[in-house]
Amino acid sequence: KSAHRCHKIVHSLLSFARQEPPARKLVHLKTVINEVLEIMAYELRTSDITVVRDFAPQLPVIMADPHQLQQVFVNIIGNARHAIESSQRQGRIEIRTRETGTRVVLEFEDSGPGIRAEHLGRIFDPFFTTKPVGEGTGLGLSLCYGIIKEHAGDITVRSELGRGTTFAIDLPAAPES
C-alpha cells in the first residue's frame, strides 16, 4: 500500500514538473485538488495543518489545463501553509467547491494570521511580496492570477487580520456538448 502511494506521488510530481504547452481538456476539479493534496501531504502533516475537504457531490467538469491548475493550487496552499507556520503551531485549510449556475467556485480558506488591508489591493501584482528577502519572489500569486484569467475565470481574496484568508476561484463549467 505504501509503495503504491509512493508511486502515485512520484507520478504526480513528474506530471506536475513536466514542461508542456497548455492543453485544455475536460477536467474534474476534485481530481486535480486531490492530486495536489497528495503531493503536499507530507508538508501539511509535518506543519500540523489539517485539511478539510467540502466538495459539492455533483460538480460539473471544466475545460482546463490540469497542470496549470495544479500550479495555482500548490501556490495557494503553499502560501497558506507558510502563513500558518509563521503565526501558530497548528492550523487548518478548508477547501470548498460549489456550482453556481454555469460556473464552478473553489475556495481555499486558511486559519492563518490574515493579510493587512493595505496589501490586499496589491496581492496579485508581480514582484509584490510580504515575505522576507530570499523567501519569496512575489511571482506566485501573479502567475495564479494570469492562469485563472487565461481560463476565463476570476480569482479574488478576502482577509481579515487575525481571522485568516480565503482565496476564491470562479471558473466556467464546460458546455454540456
mmCIF file with all atom_site columns, N, CA and C in Angstrom, residues 95-149:
data_model
loop_
_atom_site.group_PDB
_atom_site.id
_atom_site.type_symbol
_atom_site.label_atom_id
_atom_site.label_alt_id
_atom_site.label_comp_id
_atom_site.label_asym_id
_atom_site.label_entity_id
_atom_site.label_seq_id
_atom_site.pdbx_PDB_ins_code
_atom_site.Cartn_x
_atom_site.Cartn_y
_atom_site.Cartn_z
_atom_site.occupancy
_atom_site.B_iso_or_equiv
_atom_site.pdbx_formal_charge
_atom_site.auth_seq_id
_atom_site.auth_comp_id
_atom_site.auth_asym_id
_atom_site.auth_atom_id
_atom_site.pdbx_PDB_model_num
ATOM 1   N N  . ILE A 1 95  ? -11.032 23.496 2.001   1.00 0.00 ? 95  ILE A N  1
ATOM 2   C CA . ILE A 1 95  ? -11.184 23.629 0.551   1.00 0.00 ? 95  ILE A CA 1
ATOM 3   C C  . ILE A 1 95  ? -12.628 23.267 0.216   1.00 0.00 ? 95  ILE A C  1
ATOM 4   N N  . ARG A 1 96  ? -13.324 24.216 -0.385  1.00 0.00 ? 96  ARG A N  1
ATOM 5   C CA . ARG A 1 96  ? -14.741 24.025 -0.712  1.00 0.00 ? 96  ARG A CA 1
ATOM 6   C C  . ARG A 1 96  ? -14.963 24.188 -2.208  1.00 0.00 ? 96  ARG A C  1
ATOM 7   N N  . THR A 1 97  ? -15.895 23.405 -2.748  1.00 0.00 ? 97  THR A N  1
ATOM 8   C CA . THR A 1 97  ? -16.318 23.582 -4.133  1.00 0.00 ? 97  THR A CA 1
ATOM 9   C C  . THR A 1 97  ? -17.844 23.691 -4.154  1.00 0.00 ? 97  THR A C  1
ATOM 10  N N  . ARG A 1 98  ? -18.329 24.440 -5.131  1.00 0.00 ? 98  ARG A N  1
ATOM 11  C CA . ARG A 1 98  ? -19.773 24.531 -5.338  1.00 0.00 ? 98  ARG A CA 1
ATOM 12  C C  . ARG A 1 98  ? -20.044 24.979 -6.768  1.00 0.00 ? 98  ARG A C  1
ATOM 13  N N  . GLU A 1 99  ? -21.244 24.759 -7.188  1.00 0.00 ? 99  GLU A N  1
ATOM 14  C CA . GLU A 1 99  ? -21.675 25.176 -8.521  1.00 0.00 ? 99  GLU A CA 1
ATOM 15  C C  . GLU A 1 99  ? -22.633 26.344 -8.367  1.00 0.00 ? 99  GLU A C  1
ATOM 16  N N  . THR A 1 100 ? -22.432 27.352 -9.214  1.00 0.00 ? 100 THR A N  1
ATOM 17  C CA . THR A 1 100 ? -23.362 28.488 -9.235  1.00 0.00 ? 100 THR A CA 1
ATOM 18  C C  . THR A 1 100 ? -23.765 28.725 -10.680 1.00 0.00 ? 100 THR A C  1
ATOM 19  N N  . GLY A 1 101 ? -24.853 28.123 -11.094 1.00 0.00 ? 101 GLY A N  1
ATOM 20  C CA . GLY A 1 101 ? -25.308 28.262 -12.480 1.00 0.00 ? 101 GLY A CA 1
ATOM 21  C C  . GLY A 1 101 ? -24.345 27.596 -13.430 1.00 0.00 ? 101 GLY A C  1
ATOM 22  N N  . THR A 1 102 ? -23.728 28.390 -14.286 1.00 0.00 ? 102 THR A N  1
ATOM 23  C CA . THR A 1 102 ? -22.779 27.845 -15.273 1.00 0.00 ? 102 THR A CA 1
ATOM 24  C C  . THR A 1 102 ? -21.337 28.009 -14.813 1.00 0.00 ? 102 THR A C  1
ATOM 25  N N  . ARG A 1 103 ? -21.130 28.271 -13.547 1.00 0.00 ? 103 ARG A N  1
ATOM 26  C CA . ARG A 1 103 ? -19.797 28.491 -13.006 1.00 0.00 ? 103 ARG A CA 1
ATOM 27  C C  . ARG A 1 103 ? -19.502 27.481 -11.894 1.00 0.00 ? 103 ARG A C  1
ATOM 28  N N  . VAL A 1 104 ? -18.211 27.236 -11.711 1.00 0.00 ? 104 VAL A N  1
ATOM 29  C CA . VAL A 1 104 ? -17.741 26.384 -10.626 1.00 0.00 ? 104 VAL A CA 1
ATOM 30  C C  . VAL A 1 104 ? -16.885 27.266 -9.716  1.00 0.00 ? 104 VAL A C  1
ATOM 31  N N  . VAL A 1 105 ? -17.153 27.230 -8.421  1.00 0.00 ? 105 VAL A N  1
ATOM 32  C CA . VAL A 1 105 ? -16.428 28.058 -7.463  1.00 0.00 ? 105 VAL A CA 1
ATOM 33  C C  . VAL A 1 105 ? -15.631 27.151 -6.533  1.00 0.00 ? 105 VAL A C  1
ATOM 34  N N  . LEU A 1 106 ? -14.385 27.532 -6.328  1.00 0.00 ? 106 LEU A N  1
ATOM 35  C CA . LEU A 1 106 ? -13.468 26.800 -5.461  1.00 0.00 ? 106 LEU A CA 1
ATOM 36  C C  . LEU A 1 106 ? -12.905 27.796 -4.456  1.00 0.00 ? 106 LEU A C  1
ATOM 37  N N  . GLU A 1 107 ? -12.972 27.461 -3.169  1.00 0.00 ? 107 GLU A N  1
ATOM 38  C CA . GLU A 1 107 ? -12.452 28.359 -2.134  1.00 0.00 ? 107 GLU A CA 1
ATOM 39  C C  . GLU A 1 107 ? -11.423 27.645 -1.278  1.00 0.00 ? 107 GLU A C  1
ATOM 40  N N  . PHE A 1 108 ? -10.354 28.367 -0.970  1.00 0.00 ? 108 PHE A N  1
ATOM 41  C CA . PHE A 1 108 ? -9.308  27.910 -0.058  1.00 0.00 ? 108 PHE A CA 1
ATOM 42  C C  . PHE A 1 108 ? -9.325  28.865 1.130   1.00 0.00 ? 108 PHE A C  1
ATOM 43  N N  . GLU A 1 109 ? -9.762  28.380 2.280   1.00 0.00 ? 109 GLU A N  1
ATOM 44  C CA . GLU A 1 109 ? -9.823  29.227 3.475   1.00 0.00 ? 109 GLU A CA 1
ATOM 45  C C  . GLU A 1 109 ? -8.827  28.701 4.504   1.00 0.00 ? 109 GLU A C  1
ATOM 46  N N  . ASP A 1 110 ? -7.955  29.605 4.994   1.00 0.00 ? 110 ASP A N  1
ATOM 47  C CA . ASP A 1 110 ? -6.961  29.176 5.976   1.00 0.00 ? 110 ASP A CA 1
ATOM 48  C C  . ASP A 1 110 ? -7.182  29.878 7.314   1.00 0.00 ? 110 ASP A C  1
ATOM 49  N N  . SER A 1 111 ? -6.587  29.290 8.344   1.00 0.00 ? 111 SER A N  1
ATOM 50  C CA . SER A 1 111 ? -6.705  29.853 9.700   1.00 0.00 ? 111 SER A CA 1
ATOM 51  C C  . SER A 1 111 ? -5.486  30.688 10.067  1.00 0.00 ? 111 SER A C  1
ATOM 52  N N  . GLY A 1 112 ? -4.762  31.149 9.059   1.00 0.00 ? 112 GLY A N  1
ATOM 53  C CA . GLY A 1 112 ? -3.547  31.927 9.290   1.00 0.00 ? 112 GLY A CA 1
ATOM 54  C C  . GLY A 1 112 ? -3.820  33.302 9.852   1.00 0.00 ? 112 GLY A C  1
ATOM 55  N N  . PRO A 1 113 ? -2.779  34.149 9.892   1.00 0.00 ? 113 PRO A N  1
ATOM 56  C CA . PRO A 1 113 ? -2.893  35.464 10.526  1.00 0.00 ? 113 PRO A CA 1
ATOM 57  C C  . PRO A 1 113 ? -3.659  36.494 9.704   1.00 0.00 ? 113 PRO A C  1
ATOM 58  N N  . GLY A 1 114 ? -3.943  36.193 8.445   1.00 0.00 ? 114 GLY A N  1
ATOM 59  C CA . GLY A 1 114 ? -4.633  37.157 7.593   1.00 0.00 ? 114 GLY A CA 1
ATOM 60  C C  . GLY A 1 114 ? -3.650  38.093 6.891   1.00 0.00 ? 114 GLY A C  1
ATOM 61  N N  . ILE A 1 115 ? -4.193  38.892 5.992   1.00 0.00 ? 115 ILE A N  1
ATOM 62  C CA . ILE A 1 115 ? -3.386  39.817 5.188   1.00 0.00 ? 115 ILE A CA 1
ATOM 63  C C  . ILE A 1 115 ? -3.806  41.243 5.542   1.00 0.00 ? 115 ILE A C  1
ATOM 64  N N  . ARG A 1 116 ? -2.822  42.104 5.741   1.00 0.00 ? 116 ARG A N  1
ATOM 65  C CA . ARG A 1 116 ? -3.122  43.508 6.060   1.00 0.00 ? 116 ARG A CA 1
ATOM 66  C C  . ARG A 1 116 ? -3.949  44.142 4.941   1.00 0.00 ? 116 ARG A C  1
ATOM 67  N N  . ALA A 1 117 ? -4.894  44.979 5.317   1.00 0.00 ? 117 ALA A N  1
ATOM 68  C CA . ALA A 1 117 ? -5.793  45.631 4.363   1.00 0.00 ? 117 ALA A CA 1
ATOM 69  C C  . ALA A 1 117 ? -5.021  46.395 3.292   1.00 0.00 ? 117 ALA A C  1
ATOM 70  N N  . GLU A 1 118 ? -3.929  47.045 3.674   1.00 0.00 ? 118 GLU A N  1
ATOM 71  C CA . GLU A 1 118 ? -3.161  47.833 2.691   1.00 0.00 ? 118 GLU A CA 1
ATOM 72  C C  . GLU A 1 118 ? -2.445  46.941 1.667   1.00 0.00 ? 118 GLU A C  1
ATOM 73  N N  . HIS A 1 119 ? -2.333  45.658 1.936   1.00 0.00 ? 119 HIS A N  1
ATOM 74  C CA . HIS A 1 119 ? -1.672  44.745 0.998   1.00 0.00 ? 119 HIS A CA 1
ATOM 75  C C  . HIS A 1 119 ? -2.657  44.042 0.068   1.00 0.00 ? 119 HIS A C  1
ATOM 76  N N  . LEU A 1 120 ? -3.927  43.995 0.441   1.00 0.00 ? 120 LEU A N  1
ATOM 77  C CA . LEU A 1 120 ? -4.910  43.251 -0.347  1.00 0.00 ? 120 LEU A CA 1
ATOM 78  C C  . LEU A 1 120 ? -5.012  43.741 -1.789  1.00 0.00 ? 120 LEU A C  1
ATOM 79  N N  . GLY A 1 121 ? -4.934  45.031 -2.001  1.00 0.00 ? 121 GLY A N  1
ATOM 80  C CA . GLY A 1 121 ? -5.052  45.586 -3.350  1.00 0.00 ? 121 GLY A CA 1
ATOM 81  C C  . GLY A 1 121 ? -3.867  45.265 -4.255  1.00 0.00 ? 121 GLY A C  1
ATOM 82  N N  . ARG A 1 122 ? -2.748  44.837 -3.664  1.00 0.00 ? 122 ARG A N  1
ATOM 83  C CA . ARG A 1 122 ? -1.539  44.567 -4.455  1.00 0.00 ? 122 ARG A CA 1
ATOM 84  C C  . ARG A 1 122 ? -1.172  43.085 -4.490  1.00 0.00 ? 122 ARG A C  1
ATOM 85  N N  . ILE A 1 123 ? -1.980  42.254 -3.871  1.00 0.00 ? 123 ILE A N  1
ATOM 86  C CA . ILE A 1 123 ? -1.621  40.860 -3.653  1.00 0.00 ? 123 ILE A CA 1
ATOM 87  C C  . ILE A 1 123 ? -1.322  40.101 -4.955  1.00 0.00 ? 123 ILE A C  1
ATOM 88  N N  . PHE A 1 124 ? -1.951  40.490 -6.073  1.00 0.00 ? 124 PHE A N  1
ATOM 89  C CA . PHE A 1 124 ? -1.728  39.811 -7.357  1.00 0.00 ? 124 PHE A CA 1
ATOM 90  C C  . PHE A 1 124 ? -0.727  40.546 -8.253  1.00 0.00 ? 124 PHE A C  1
ATOM 91  N N  . ASP A 1 125 ? -0.131  41.634 -7.746  1.00 0.00 ? 125 ASP A N  1
ATOM 92  C CA . ASP A 1 125 ? 0.855   42.386 -8.527  1.00 0.00 ? 125 ASP A CA 1
ATOM 93  C C  . ASP A 1 125 ? 2.161   41.594 -8.652  1.00 0.00 ? 125 ASP A C  1
ATOM 94  N N  . PRO A 1 126 ? 2.754   41.584 -9.852  1.00 0.00 ? 126 PRO A N  1
ATOM 95  C CA . PRO A 1 126 ? 4.052   40.909 -9.998  1.00 0.00 ? 126 PRO A CA 1
ATOM 96  C C  . PRO A 1 126 ? 5.101   41.535 -9.078  1.00 0.00 ? 126 PRO A C  1
ATOM 97  N N  . PHE A 1 127 ? 5.905   40.692 -8.468  1.00 0.00 ? 127 PHE A N  1
ATOM 98  C CA . PHE A 1 127 ? 7.017   41.058 -7.591  1.00 0.00 ? 127 PHE A CA 1
ATOM 99  C C  . PHE A 1 127 ? 6.599   41.657 -6.252  1.00 0.00 ? 127 PHE A C  1
ATOM 100 N N  . PHE A 1 128 ? 5.302   41.655 -5.950  1.00 0.00 ? 128 PHE A N  1
ATOM 101 C CA . PHE A 1 128 ? 4.871   42.121 -4.634  1.00 0.00 ? 128 PHE A CA 1
ATOM 102 C C  . PHE A 1 128 ? 4.915   40.939 -3.673  1.00 0.00 ? 128 PHE A C  1
ATOM 103 N N  . THR A 1 129 ? 5.611   41.094 -2.567  1.00 0.00 ? 129 THR A N  1
ATOM 104 C CA . THR A 1 129 ? 5.665   40.048 -1.548  1.00 0.00 ? 129 THR A CA 1
ATOM 105 C C  . THR A 1 129 ? 5.805   40.678 -0.173  1.00 0.00 ? 129 THR A C  1
ATOM 106 N N  . THR A 1 130 ? 5.266   39.983 0.803   1.00 0.00 ? 130 THR A N  1
ATOM 107 C CA . THR A 1 130 ? 5.440   40.410 2.189   1.00 0.00 ? 130 THR A CA 1
ATOM 108 C C  . THR A 1 130 ? 6.416   39.475 2.907   1.00 0.00 ? 130 THR A C  1
ATOM 109 N N  . LYS A 1 131 ? 6.936   38.498 2.176   1.00 0.00 ? 131 LYS A N  1
ATOM 110 C CA . LYS A 1 131 ? 7.890   37.552 2.765   1.00 0.00 ? 131 LYS A CA 1
ATOM 111 C C  . LYS A 1 131 ? 9.256   38.207 2.883   1.00 0.00 ? 131 LYS A C  1
ATOM 112 N N  . PRO A 1 132 ? 10.071  37.736 3.827   1.00 0.00 ? 132 PRO A N  1
ATOM 113 C CA . PRO A 1 132 ? 11.426  38.282 3.964   1.00 0.00 ? 132 PRO A CA 1
ATOM 114 C C  . PRO A 1 132 ? 12.256  38.073 2.697   1.00 0.00 ? 132 PRO A C  1
ATOM 115 N N  . VAL A 1 133 ? 13.276  38.906 2.517   1.00 0.00 ? 133 VAL A N  1
ATOM 116 C CA . VAL A 1 133 ? 14.170  38.791 1.363   1.00 0.00 ? 133 VAL A CA 1
ATOM 117 C C  . VAL A 1 133 ? 14.729  37.378 1.297   1.00 0.00 ? 133 VAL A C  1
ATOM 118 N N  . GLY A 1 134 ? 14.691  36.805 0.102   1.00 0.00 ? 134 GLY A N  1
ATOM 119 C CA . GLY A 1 134 ? 15.211  35.463 -0.090  1.00 0.00 ? 134 GLY A CA 1
ATOM 120 C C  . GLY A 1 134 ? 14.181  34.362 0.085   1.00 0.00 ? 134 GLY A C  1
ATOM 121 N N  . GLU A 1 135 ? 12.996  34.699 0.564   1.00 0.00 ? 135 GLU A N  1
ATOM 122 C CA . GLU A 1 135 ? 11.966  33.677 0.778   1.00 0.00 ? 135 GLU A CA 1
ATOM 123 C C  . GLU A 1 135 ? 10.854  33.705 -0.250  1.00 0.00 ? 135 GLU A C  1
ATOM 124 N N  . GLY A 1 136 ? 10.687  34.780 -0.950  1.00 0.00 ? 136 GLY A N  1
ATOM 125 C CA . GLY A 1 136 ? 9.617   34.856 -1.938  1.00 0.00 ? 136 GLY A CA 1
ATOM 126 C C  . GLY A 1 136 ? 9.975   35.818 -3.045  1.00 0.00 ? 136 GLY A C  1
ATOM 127 N N  . THR A 1 137 ? 9.493   35.507 -4.250  1.00 0.00 ? 137 THR A N  1
ATOM 128 C CA . THR A 1 137 ? 9.784   36.367 -5.400  1.00 0.00 ? 137 THR A CA 1
ATOM 129 C C  . THR A 1 137 ? 8.651   37.335 -5.688  1.00 0.00 ? 137 THR A C  1
ATOM 130 N N  . GLY A 1 138 ? 7.474   37.043 -5.163  1.00 0.00 ? 138 GLY A N  1
ATOM 131 C CA . GLY A 1 138 ? 6.325   37.886 -5.477  1.00 0.00 ? 138 GLY A CA 1
ATOM 132 C C  . GLY A 1 138 ? 5.721   37.550 -6.825  1.00 0.00 ? 138 GLY A C  1
ATOM 133 N N  . LEU A 1 139 ? 6.061   36.380 -7.358  1.00 0.00 ? 139 LEU A N  1
ATOM 134 C CA . LEU A 1 139 ? 5.521   35.994 -8.667  1.00 0.00 ? 139 LEU A CA 1
ATOM 135 C C  . LEU A 1 139 ? 4.402   34.960 -8.572  1.00 0.00 ? 139 LEU A C  1
ATOM 136 N N  . GLY A 1 140 ? 4.344   34.222 -7.475  1.00 0.00 ? 140 GLY A N  1
ATOM 137 C CA . GLY A 1 140 ? 3.390   33.122 -7.359  1.00 0.00 ? 140 GLY A CA 1
ATOM 138 C C  . GLY A 1 140 ? 1.951   33.526 -7.591  1.00 0.00 ? 140 GLY A C  1
ATOM 139 N N  . LEU A 1 141 ? 1.464   34.499 -6.839  1.00 0.00 ? 141 LEU A N  1
ATOM 140 C CA . LEU A 1 141 ? 0.062   34.880 -6.972  1.00 0.00 ? 141 LEU A CA 1
ATOM 141 C C  . LEU A 1 141 ? -0.228  35.616 -8.270  1.00 0.00 ? 141 LEU A C  1
ATOM 142 N N  . SER A 1 142 ? 0.773   36.338 -8.813  1.00 0.00 ? 142 SER A N  1
ATOM 143 C CA . SER A 1 142 ? 0.530   36.991 -10.106 1.00 0.00 ? 142 SER A CA 1
ATOM 144 C C  . SER A 1 142 ? 0.427   35.933 -11.209 1.00 0.00 ? 142 SER A C  1
ATOM 145 N N  . LEU A 1 143 ? 1.209   34.858 -11.108 1.00 0.00 ? 143 LEU A N  1
ATOM 146 C CA . LEU A 1 143 ? 1.084   33.751 -12.069 1.00 0.00 ? 143 LEU A CA 1
ATOM 147 C C  . LEU A 1 143 ? -0.269  33.064 -11.909 1.00 0.00 ? 143 LEU A C  1
ATOM 148 N N  . CYS A 1 144 ? -0.710  32.869 -10.673 1.00 0.00 ? 144 CYS A N  1
ATOM 149 C CA . CYS A 1 144 ? -2.026  32.287 -10.426 1.00 0.00 ? 144 CYS A CA 1
ATOM 150 C C  . CYS A 1 144 ? -3.121  33.131 -11.090 1.00 0.00 ? 144 CYS A C  1
ATOM 151 N N  . TYR A 1 145 ? -3.014  34.435 -10.899 1.00 0.00 ? 145 TYR A N  1
ATOM 152 C CA . TYR A 1 145 ? -3.984  35.359 -11.478 1.00 0.00 ? 145 TYR A CA 1
ATOM 153 C C  . TYR A 1 145 ? -4.017  35.206 -13.003 1.00 0.00 ? 145 TYR A C  1
ATOM 154 N N  . GLY A 1 146 ? -2.845  35.178 -13.621 1.00 0.00 ? 146 GLY A N  1
ATOM 155 C CA . GLY A 1 146 ? -2.764  35.041 -15.077 1.00 0.00 ? 146 GLY A CA 1
ATOM 156 C C  . GLY A 1 146 ? -3.351  33.727 -15.571 1.00 0.00 ? 146 GLY A C  1
ATOM 157 N N  . ILE A 1 147 ? -3.044  32.641 -14.889 1.00 0.00 ? 147 ILE A N  1
ATOM 158 C CA . ILE A 1 147 ? -3.554  31.326 -15.296 1.00 0.00 ? 147 ILE A CA 1
ATOM 159 C C  . ILE A 1 147 ? -5.077  31.288 -15.194 1.00 0.00 ? 147 ILE A C  1
ATOM 160 N N  . ILE A 1 148 ? -5.612  31.789 -14.100 1.00 0.00 ? 148 ILE A N  1
ATOM 161 C CA . ILE A 1 148 ? -7.069  31.762 -13.923 1.00 0.00 ? 148 ILE A CA 1
ATOM 162 C C  . ILE A 1 148 ? -7.747  32.660 -14.961 1.00 0.00 ? 148 ILE A C  1
ATOM 163 N N  . LYS A 1 149 ? -7.171  33.825 -15.244 1.00 0.00 ? 149 LYS A N  1
ATOM 164 C CA . LYS A 1 149 ? -7.741  34.707 -16.278 1.00 0.00 ? 149 LYS A CA 1
ATOM 165 C C  . LYS A 1 149 ? -7.695  34.036 -17.653 1.00 0.00 ? 149 LYS A C  1
#
